[in-house]
Short mmCIF file of C-alpha atoms and ligand atoms in Angstrom, two decimals:
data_model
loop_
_atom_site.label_atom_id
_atom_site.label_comp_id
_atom_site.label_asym_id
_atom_site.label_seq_id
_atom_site.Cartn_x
_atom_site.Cartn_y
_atom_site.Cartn_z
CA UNK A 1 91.88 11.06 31.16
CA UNK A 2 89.81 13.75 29.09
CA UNK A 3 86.98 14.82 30.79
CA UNK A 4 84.90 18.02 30.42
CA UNK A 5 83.87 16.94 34.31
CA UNK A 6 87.16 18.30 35.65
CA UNK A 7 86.99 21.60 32.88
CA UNK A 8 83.56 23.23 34.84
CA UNK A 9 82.51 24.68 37.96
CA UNK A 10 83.97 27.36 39.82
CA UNK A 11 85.56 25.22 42.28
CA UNK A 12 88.47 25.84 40.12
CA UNK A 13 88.50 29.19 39.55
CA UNK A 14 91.25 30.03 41.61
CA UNK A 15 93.58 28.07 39.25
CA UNK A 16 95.81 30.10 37.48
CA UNK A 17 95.86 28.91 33.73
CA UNK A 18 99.58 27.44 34.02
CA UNK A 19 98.17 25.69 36.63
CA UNK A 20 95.58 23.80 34.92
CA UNK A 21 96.23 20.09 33.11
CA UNK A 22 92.72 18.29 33.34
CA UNK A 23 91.05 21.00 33.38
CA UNK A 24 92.93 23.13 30.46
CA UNK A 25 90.73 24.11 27.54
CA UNK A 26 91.97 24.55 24.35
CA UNK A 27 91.40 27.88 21.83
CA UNK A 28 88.43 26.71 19.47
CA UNK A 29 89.77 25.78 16.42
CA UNK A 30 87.22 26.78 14.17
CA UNK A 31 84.33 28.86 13.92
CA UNK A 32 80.10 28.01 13.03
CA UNK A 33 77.64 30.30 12.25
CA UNK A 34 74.17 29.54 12.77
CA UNK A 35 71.14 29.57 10.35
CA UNK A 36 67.74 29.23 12.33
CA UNK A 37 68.17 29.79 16.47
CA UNK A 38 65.01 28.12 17.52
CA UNK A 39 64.82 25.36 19.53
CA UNK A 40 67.42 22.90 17.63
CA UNK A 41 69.45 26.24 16.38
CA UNK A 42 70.27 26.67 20.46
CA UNK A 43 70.82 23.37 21.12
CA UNK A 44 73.71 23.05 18.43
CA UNK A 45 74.82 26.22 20.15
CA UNK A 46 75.00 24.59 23.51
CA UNK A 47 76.64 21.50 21.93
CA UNK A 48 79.39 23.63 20.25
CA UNK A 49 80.06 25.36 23.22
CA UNK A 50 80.35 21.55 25.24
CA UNK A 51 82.27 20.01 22.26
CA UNK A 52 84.74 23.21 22.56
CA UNK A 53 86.16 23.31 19.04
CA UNK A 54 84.25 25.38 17.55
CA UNK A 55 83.31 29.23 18.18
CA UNK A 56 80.26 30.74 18.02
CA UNK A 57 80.93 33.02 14.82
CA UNK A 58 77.41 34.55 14.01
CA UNK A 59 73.61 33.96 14.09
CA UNK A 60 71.06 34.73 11.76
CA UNK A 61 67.26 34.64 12.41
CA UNK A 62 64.53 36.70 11.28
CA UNK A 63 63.01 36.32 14.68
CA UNK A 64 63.98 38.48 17.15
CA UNK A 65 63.37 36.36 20.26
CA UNK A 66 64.90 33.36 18.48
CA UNK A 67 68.16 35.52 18.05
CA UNK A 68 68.23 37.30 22.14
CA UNK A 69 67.75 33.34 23.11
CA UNK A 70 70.68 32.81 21.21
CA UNK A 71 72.54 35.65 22.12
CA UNK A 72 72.07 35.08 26.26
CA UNK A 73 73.65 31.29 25.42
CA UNK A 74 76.57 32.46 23.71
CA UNK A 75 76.99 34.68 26.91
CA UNK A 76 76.78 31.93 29.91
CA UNK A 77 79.86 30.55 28.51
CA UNK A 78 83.07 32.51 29.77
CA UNK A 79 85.90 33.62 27.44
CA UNK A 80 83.41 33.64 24.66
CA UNK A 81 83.09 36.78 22.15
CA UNK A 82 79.68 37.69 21.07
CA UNK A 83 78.61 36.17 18.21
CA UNK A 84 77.81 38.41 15.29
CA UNK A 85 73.70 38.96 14.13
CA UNK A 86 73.92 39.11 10.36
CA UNK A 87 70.98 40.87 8.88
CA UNK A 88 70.26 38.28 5.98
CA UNK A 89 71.19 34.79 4.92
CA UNK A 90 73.34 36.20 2.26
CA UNK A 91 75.73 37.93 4.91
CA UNK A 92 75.61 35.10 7.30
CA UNK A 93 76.57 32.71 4.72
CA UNK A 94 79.11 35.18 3.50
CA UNK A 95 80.72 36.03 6.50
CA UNK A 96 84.82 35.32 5.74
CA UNK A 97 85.35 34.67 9.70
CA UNK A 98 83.17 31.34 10.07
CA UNK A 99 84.13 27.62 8.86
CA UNK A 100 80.87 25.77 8.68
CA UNK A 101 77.03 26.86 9.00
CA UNK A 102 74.72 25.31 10.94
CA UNK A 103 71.35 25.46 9.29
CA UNK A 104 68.42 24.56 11.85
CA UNK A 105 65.44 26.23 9.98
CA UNK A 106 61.67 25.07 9.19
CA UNK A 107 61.61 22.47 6.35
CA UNK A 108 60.11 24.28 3.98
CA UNK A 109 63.26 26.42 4.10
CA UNK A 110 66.12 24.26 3.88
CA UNK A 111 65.89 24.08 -0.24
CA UNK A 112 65.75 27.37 -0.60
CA UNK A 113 68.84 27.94 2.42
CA UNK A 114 70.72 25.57 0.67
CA UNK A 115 70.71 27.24 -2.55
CA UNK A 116 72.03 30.25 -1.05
CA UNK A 117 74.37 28.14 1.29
CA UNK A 118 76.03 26.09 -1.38
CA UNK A 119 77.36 29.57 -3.17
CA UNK A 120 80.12 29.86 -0.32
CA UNK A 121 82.99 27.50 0.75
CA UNK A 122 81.96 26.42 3.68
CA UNK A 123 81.14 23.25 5.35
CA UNK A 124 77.19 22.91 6.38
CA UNK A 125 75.56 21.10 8.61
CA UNK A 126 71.71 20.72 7.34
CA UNK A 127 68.76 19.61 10.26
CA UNK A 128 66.91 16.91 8.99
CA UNK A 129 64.31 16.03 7.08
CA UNK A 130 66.71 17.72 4.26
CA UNK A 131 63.59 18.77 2.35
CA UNK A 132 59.73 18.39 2.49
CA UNK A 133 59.58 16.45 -1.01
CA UNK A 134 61.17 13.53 -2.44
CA UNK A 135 62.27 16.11 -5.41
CA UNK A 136 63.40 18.53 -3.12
CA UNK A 137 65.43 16.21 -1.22
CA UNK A 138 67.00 15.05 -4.38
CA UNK A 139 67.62 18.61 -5.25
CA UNK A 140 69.65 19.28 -2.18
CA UNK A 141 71.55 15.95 -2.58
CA UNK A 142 72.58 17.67 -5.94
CA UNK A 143 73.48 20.38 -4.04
CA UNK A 144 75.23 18.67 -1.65
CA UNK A 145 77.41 16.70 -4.44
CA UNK A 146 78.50 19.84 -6.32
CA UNK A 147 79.55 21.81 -3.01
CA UNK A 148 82.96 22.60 -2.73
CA UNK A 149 82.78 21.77 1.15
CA UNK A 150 81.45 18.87 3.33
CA UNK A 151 78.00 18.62 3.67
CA UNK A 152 76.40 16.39 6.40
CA UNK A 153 72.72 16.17 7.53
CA UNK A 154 71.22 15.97 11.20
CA UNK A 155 70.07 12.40 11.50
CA UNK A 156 71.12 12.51 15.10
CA UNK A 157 69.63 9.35 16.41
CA UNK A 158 71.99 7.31 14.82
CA UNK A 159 74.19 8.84 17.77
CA UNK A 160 71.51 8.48 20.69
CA UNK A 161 73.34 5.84 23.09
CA UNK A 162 70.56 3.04 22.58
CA UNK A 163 70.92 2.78 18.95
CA UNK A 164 75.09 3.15 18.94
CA UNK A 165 74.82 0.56 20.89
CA UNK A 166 72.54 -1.12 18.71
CA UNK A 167 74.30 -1.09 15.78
CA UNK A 168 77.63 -2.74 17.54
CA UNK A 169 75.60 -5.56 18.15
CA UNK A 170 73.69 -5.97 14.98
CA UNK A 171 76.82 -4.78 12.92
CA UNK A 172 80.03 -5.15 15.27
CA UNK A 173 79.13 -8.31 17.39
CA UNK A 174 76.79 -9.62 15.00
CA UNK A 175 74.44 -10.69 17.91
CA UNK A 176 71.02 -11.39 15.96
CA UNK A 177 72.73 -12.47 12.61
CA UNK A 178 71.14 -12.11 9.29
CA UNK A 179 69.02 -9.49 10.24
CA UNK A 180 64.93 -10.85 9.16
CA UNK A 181 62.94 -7.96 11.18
CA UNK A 182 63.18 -4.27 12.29
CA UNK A 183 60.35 -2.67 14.41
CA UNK A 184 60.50 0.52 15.85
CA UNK A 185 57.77 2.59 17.65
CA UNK A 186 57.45 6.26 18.93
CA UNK A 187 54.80 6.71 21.26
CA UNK A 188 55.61 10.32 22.77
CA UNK A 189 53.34 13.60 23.60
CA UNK A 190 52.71 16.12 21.23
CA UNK A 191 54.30 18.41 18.66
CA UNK A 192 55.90 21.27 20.59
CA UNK A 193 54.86 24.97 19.90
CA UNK A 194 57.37 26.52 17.25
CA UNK A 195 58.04 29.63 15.59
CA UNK A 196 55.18 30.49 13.80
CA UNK A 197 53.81 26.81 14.23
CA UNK A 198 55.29 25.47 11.18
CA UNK A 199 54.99 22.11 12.18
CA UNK A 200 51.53 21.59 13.04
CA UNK A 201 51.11 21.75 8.96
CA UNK A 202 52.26 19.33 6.40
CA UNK A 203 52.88 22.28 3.50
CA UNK A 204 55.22 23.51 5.71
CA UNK A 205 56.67 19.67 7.47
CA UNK A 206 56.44 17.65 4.17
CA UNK A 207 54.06 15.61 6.46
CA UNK A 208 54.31 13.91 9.94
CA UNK A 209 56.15 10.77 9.03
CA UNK A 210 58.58 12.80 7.14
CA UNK A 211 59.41 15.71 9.62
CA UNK A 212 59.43 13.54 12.83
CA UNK A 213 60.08 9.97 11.42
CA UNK A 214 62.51 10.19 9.19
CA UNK A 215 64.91 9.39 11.85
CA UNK A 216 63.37 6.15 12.27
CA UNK A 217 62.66 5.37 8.61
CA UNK A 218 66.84 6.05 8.72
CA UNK A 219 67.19 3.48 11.50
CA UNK A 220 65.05 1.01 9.64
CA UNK A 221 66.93 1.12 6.66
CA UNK A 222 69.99 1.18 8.32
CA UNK A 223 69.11 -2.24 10.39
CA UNK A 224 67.40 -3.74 7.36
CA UNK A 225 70.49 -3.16 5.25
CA UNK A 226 68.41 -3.53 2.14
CA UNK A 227 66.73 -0.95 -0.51
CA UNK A 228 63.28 -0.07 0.45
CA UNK A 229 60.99 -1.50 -2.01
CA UNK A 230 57.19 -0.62 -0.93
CA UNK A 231 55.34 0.31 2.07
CA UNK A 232 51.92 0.39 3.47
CA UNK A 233 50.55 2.55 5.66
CA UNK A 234 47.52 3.66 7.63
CA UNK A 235 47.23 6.63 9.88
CA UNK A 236 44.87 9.84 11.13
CA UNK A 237 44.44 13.28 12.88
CA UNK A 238 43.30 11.20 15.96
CA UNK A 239 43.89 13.63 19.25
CA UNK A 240 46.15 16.66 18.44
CA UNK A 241 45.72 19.90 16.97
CA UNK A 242 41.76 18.97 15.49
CA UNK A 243 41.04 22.53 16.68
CA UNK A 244 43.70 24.50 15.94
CA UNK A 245 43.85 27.02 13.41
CA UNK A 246 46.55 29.68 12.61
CA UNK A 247 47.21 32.34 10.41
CA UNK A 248 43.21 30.63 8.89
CA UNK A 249 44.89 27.55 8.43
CA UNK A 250 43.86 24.38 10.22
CA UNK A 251 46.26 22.33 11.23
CA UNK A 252 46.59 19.07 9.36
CA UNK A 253 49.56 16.58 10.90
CA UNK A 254 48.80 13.31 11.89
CA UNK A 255 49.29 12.03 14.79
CA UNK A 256 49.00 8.11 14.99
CA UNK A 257 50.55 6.10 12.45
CA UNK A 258 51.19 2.40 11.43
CA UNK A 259 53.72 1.54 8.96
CA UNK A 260 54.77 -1.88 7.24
CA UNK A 261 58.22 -1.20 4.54
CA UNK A 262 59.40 -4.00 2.46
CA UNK A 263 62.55 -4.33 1.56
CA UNK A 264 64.54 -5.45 -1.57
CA UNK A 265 66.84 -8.28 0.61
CA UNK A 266 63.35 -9.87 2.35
CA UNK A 267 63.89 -7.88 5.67
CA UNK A 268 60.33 -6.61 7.00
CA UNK A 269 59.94 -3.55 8.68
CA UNK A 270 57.50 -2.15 10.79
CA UNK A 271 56.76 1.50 12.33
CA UNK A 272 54.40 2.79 15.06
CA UNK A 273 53.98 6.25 15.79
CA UNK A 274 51.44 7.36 18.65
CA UNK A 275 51.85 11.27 19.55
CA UNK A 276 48.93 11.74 22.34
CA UNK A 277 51.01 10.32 25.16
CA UNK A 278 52.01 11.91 28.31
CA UNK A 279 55.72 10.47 27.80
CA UNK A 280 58.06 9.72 24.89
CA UNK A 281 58.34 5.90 24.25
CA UNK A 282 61.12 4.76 21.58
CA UNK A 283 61.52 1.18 20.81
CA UNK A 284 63.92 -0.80 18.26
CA UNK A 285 63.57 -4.22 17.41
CA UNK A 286 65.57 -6.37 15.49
CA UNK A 287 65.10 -9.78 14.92
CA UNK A 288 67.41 -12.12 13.48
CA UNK A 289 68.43 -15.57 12.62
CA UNK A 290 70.59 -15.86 15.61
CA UNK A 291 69.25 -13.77 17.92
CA UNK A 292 66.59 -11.15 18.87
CA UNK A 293 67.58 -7.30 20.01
CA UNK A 294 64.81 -4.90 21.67
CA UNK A 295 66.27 -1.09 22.95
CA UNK A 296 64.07 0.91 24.67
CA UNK A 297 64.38 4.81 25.60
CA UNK A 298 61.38 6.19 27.63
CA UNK A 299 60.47 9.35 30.13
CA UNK A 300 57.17 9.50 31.70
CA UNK A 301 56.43 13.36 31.23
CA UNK A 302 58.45 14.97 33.86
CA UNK A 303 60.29 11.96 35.06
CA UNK A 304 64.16 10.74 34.24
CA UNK A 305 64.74 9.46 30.86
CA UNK A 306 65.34 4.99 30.86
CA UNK A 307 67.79 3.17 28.29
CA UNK A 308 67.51 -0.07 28.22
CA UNK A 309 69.15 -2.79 25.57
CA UNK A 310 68.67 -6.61 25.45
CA UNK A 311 69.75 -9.22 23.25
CA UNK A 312 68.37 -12.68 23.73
CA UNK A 313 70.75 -15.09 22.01
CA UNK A 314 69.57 -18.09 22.58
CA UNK A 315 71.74 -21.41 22.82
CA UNK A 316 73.78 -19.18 20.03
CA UNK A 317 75.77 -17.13 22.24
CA UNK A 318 75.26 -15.00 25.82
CA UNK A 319 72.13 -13.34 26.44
CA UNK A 320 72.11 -10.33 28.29
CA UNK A 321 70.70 -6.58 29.14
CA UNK A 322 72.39 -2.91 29.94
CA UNK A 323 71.39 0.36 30.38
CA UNK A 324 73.91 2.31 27.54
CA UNK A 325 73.98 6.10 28.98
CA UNK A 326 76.26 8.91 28.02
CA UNK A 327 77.37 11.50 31.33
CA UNK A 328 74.43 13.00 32.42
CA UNK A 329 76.01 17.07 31.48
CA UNK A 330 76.76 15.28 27.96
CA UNK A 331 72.79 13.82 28.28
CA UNK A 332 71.24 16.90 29.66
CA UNK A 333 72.92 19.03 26.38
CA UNK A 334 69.75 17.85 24.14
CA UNK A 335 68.67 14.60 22.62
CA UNK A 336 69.53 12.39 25.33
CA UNK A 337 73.57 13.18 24.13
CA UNK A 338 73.27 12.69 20.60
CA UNK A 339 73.92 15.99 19.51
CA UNK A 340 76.61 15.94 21.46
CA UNK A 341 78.35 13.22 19.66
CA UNK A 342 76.97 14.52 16.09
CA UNK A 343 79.11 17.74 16.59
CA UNK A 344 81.93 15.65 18.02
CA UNK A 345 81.63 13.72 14.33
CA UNK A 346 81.11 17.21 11.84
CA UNK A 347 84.10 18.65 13.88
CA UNK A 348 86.40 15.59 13.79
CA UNK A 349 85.44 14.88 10.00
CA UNK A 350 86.20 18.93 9.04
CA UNK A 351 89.53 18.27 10.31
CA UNK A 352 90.26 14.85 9.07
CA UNK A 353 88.41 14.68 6.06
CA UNK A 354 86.79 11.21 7.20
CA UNK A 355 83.11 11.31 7.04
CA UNK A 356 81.51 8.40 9.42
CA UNK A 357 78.05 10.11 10.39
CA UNK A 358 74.87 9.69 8.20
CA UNK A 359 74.99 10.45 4.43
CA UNK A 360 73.04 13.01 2.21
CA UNK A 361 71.86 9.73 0.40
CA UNK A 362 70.83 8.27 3.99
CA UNK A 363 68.82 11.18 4.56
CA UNK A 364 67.51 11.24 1.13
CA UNK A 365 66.09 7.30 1.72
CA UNK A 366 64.61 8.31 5.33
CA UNK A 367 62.85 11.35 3.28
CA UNK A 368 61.68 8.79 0.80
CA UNK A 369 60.36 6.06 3.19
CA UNK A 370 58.11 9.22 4.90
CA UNK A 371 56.82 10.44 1.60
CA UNK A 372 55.80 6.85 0.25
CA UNK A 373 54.14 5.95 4.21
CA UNK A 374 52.32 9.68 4.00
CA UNK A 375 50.78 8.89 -0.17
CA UNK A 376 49.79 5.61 1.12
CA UNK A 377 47.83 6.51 4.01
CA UNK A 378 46.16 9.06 1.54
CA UNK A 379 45.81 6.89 -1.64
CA UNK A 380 44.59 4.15 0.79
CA UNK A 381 46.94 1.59 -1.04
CA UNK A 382 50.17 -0.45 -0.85
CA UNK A 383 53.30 2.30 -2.30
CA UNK A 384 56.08 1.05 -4.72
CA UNK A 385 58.76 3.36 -3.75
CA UNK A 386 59.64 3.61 -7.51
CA UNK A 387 56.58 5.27 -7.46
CA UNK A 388 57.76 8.39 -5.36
CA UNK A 389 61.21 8.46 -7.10
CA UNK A 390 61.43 11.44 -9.45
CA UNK A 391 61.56 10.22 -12.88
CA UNK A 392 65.29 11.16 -13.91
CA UNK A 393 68.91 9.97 -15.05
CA UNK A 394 70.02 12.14 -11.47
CA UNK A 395 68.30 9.56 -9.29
CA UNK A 396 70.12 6.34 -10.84
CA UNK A 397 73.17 8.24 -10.66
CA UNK A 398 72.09 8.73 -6.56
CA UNK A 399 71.32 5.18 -6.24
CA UNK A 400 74.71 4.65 -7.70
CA UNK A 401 76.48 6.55 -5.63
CA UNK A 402 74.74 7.26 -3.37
CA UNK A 403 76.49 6.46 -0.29
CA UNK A 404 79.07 8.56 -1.50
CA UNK A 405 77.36 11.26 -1.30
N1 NAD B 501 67.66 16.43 14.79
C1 NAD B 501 66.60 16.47 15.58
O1 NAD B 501 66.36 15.57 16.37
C2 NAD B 501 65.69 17.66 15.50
C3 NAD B 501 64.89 18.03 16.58
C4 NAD B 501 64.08 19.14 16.45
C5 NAD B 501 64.05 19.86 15.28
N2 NAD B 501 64.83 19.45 14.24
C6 NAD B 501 64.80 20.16 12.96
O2 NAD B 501 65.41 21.45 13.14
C7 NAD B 501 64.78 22.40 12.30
C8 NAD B 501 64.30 23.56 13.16
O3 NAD B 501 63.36 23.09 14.08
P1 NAD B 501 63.11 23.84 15.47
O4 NAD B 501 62.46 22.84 16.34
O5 NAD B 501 64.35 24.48 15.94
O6 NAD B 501 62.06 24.94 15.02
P2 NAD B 501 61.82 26.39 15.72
O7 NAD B 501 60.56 26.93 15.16
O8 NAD B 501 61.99 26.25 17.20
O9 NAD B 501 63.06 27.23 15.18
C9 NAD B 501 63.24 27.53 13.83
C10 NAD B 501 63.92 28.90 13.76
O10 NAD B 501 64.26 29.15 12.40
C11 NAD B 501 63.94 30.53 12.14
N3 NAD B 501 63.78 30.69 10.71
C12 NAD B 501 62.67 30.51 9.94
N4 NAD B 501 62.97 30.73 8.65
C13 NAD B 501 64.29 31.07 8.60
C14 NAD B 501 65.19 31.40 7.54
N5 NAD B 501 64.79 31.39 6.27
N6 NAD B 501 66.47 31.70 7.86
C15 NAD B 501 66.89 31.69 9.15
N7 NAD B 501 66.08 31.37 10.19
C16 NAD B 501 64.81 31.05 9.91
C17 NAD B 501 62.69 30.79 12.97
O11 NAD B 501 62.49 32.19 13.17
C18 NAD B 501 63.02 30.03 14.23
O12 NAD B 501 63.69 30.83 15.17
C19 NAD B 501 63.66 21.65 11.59
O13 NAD B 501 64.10 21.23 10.33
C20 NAD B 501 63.41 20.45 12.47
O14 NAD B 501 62.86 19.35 11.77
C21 NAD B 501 65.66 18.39 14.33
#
């Protein structure tokens, strides 16, 4: 039985290492260096250091706080060298000692990162949304293609324990058959402070229902299991930020959205973002001809977080409800345990060559869904979505192959 339970804790720390079978670690196997320490930057840290294959090479951040953070994590864990602070982006991507990079920087940055990135042989991890533009994006999907190396893209909730779950019963059990409807809704507090504030400003976010929603526009096309053809939205500056200026800039991400996507096979989907509540509120619905499926994650702020998962199945099968959790130190490591798995994924496919996590061309679609949802609610009108495509030979090529990519 593997369990990182029987690993930890200094009830143990008498044992000499001959001595220890369940609770033997293995030398990390490989070695990450890490592009952007901020908040997401130290949580892949944290999940490296849990997942226990990979070392923490090097970090580089033009921060200074960002990078002592980073430093004092890399320390807590025992046996660990100090990881190396490379002065640019250049010598952290050049480093000979370090596998893959893990790039967790502002949005704005991760074209330009990439471009710099892609010049080495090494696997990279990229935080989503992979770009702030629909061009961009496509830009680091051609990246992506022509790197020598894996490259594989944050989209994280796929791995959150509700919506694994999810898919085996949309996908696996086939609980709601032929999927008709997907509805998903974020109602959750604020955008966090950041370095710099980045995200309070669409130049710098690509936009609210790019930077936050994309994992849900992912989901949504995922369930739907069609192309998305056009969307309609609405949405506003409502509650947050109205006052808040930095560096002269006012901030300008919404913060309340409603969102209606077409798609190409008939499936409807449908997207509600609220961000002025004191709690985070996720919700997935899929509706079927055979059955209906709701999840539900929620936290009232400063309570425990809730998972919930029902399928109603009618006379078609057995109904029933469960609460999918992963261990609580797996939970507690960020993202309700989804990072978690996500490294457990990039480190199993670097070894084994087997992608199964999210595509570049998944993330490109998620980035696409945002952009046409954000030109709607500013053009005030219904969106083709061959409208936001780049005009190009590269994107039929991407729609070709793009889940190879
Ligand atoms: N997968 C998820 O669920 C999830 C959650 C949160 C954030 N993110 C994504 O992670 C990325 C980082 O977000 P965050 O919340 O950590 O922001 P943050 O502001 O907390 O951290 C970003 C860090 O990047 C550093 N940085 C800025 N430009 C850089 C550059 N060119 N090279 C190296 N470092 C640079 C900043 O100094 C800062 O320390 C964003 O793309 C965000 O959308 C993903």
């Amino acid at each position: 039985m593997d369990s990182r339970v029987f690993r930890g804790g200094r009830g143990f720390a008498y044992l000499e290492e001959q001595d220890r079978f369940l609770g033997g670690t293995q030398a990390p196997e490989m070695s990450f260096g890490f592009i952007g320490c901020g908040m997401m930057g130290q949580e892949h840290m944290r999940n490296a250091q849990l997942v226990g294959r990979a070392s923490l090479g090097g970090v580089y951040d033009p921060a200074p706080k960002s990078v002592d953070c980073a430093l004092e994590i890399a320390a807590r864990a025992k046996g660990t060298t100090k990881p190396r602070v490379y002065a640019s982006l250049e010598e952290a991507c050049a480093d000979p000692s370090t596998d893959a990079l893990i790039v967790a920087t502002p949005n704005f940055t991760h074209l330009d990162v990439m471009r710099v990135a892609t010049r080495y042989n090494k696997a990279i991890f990229l935080e989503k949304p992979i770009a702030t533009t629909v061009s961009d994006a496509l830009e680091v999907c051609r990246l992506a293609a022509n790197h020598t190396q894996p490259v594989r893209v944050g989209l994280q909730y796929r791995y959150k324990a509700v919506y694994a779950e999810a898919m085996e019963e949309v996908f696996g059990r086939q609980s709601v058959g032929r999927v008709c409807s997907v509805n998903m809704l974020e109602h959750r507090f604020p955008f966090l402070d950041k370095v710099g504030q980045w995200n309070k400003f669409n130049a710098y976010t690509g936009g609210t229902l790019i930077e936050k929603c994309c994992h849900y526009f992912d989901l949504m096309n995922l369930f739907a299991g069609g192309a998305p053809e056009q969307v309609f939205a609405s949405g506003s500056q409502a509650v947050n930020f109205r006052n808040f200026a930095y560096d002269n800039q006012q901030a300008d991400g919404l913060d309340q959205a409603q969102v209606v996507v077409n798609y190409d096979n008939g499936v409807i989907g449908g997207f509600s973002l609220s961000m002025f509540v004191p709690g985070a509120r996720e919700e997935l619905v899929v509706c079927g001809d055979a059955g209906r499926l709701h999840t539900v994650e929620q936290a009232q702020l400063g309570s425990e977080n809730q998972n919930h998962l029902e399928v109603w199945a009618g006379e078609s099968g057995r109904s029933r409800s469960s609460a999918p959790t992963y261990p609580s130190y797996i939970a507690k490591a960020g993202h309700h345990g989804a990072t978690f798995y996500e490294h457990l994924a990039f480190v199993e496919d670097l070894v084994s060559g087997k992608a199964t996590g999210p595509s570049l061309a998944d993330a490109f679609w998620s980035v696409v869904v945002g952009a046409a949802a954000q030109t709607s609610i500013d053009k005030r009108t219904a969106i083709d979505i061959a409208d936001v495509l780049p005009v190009t030979d590269d994107i039929q090529d991407l729609m070709l192959c793009g889940a190879g990519l």
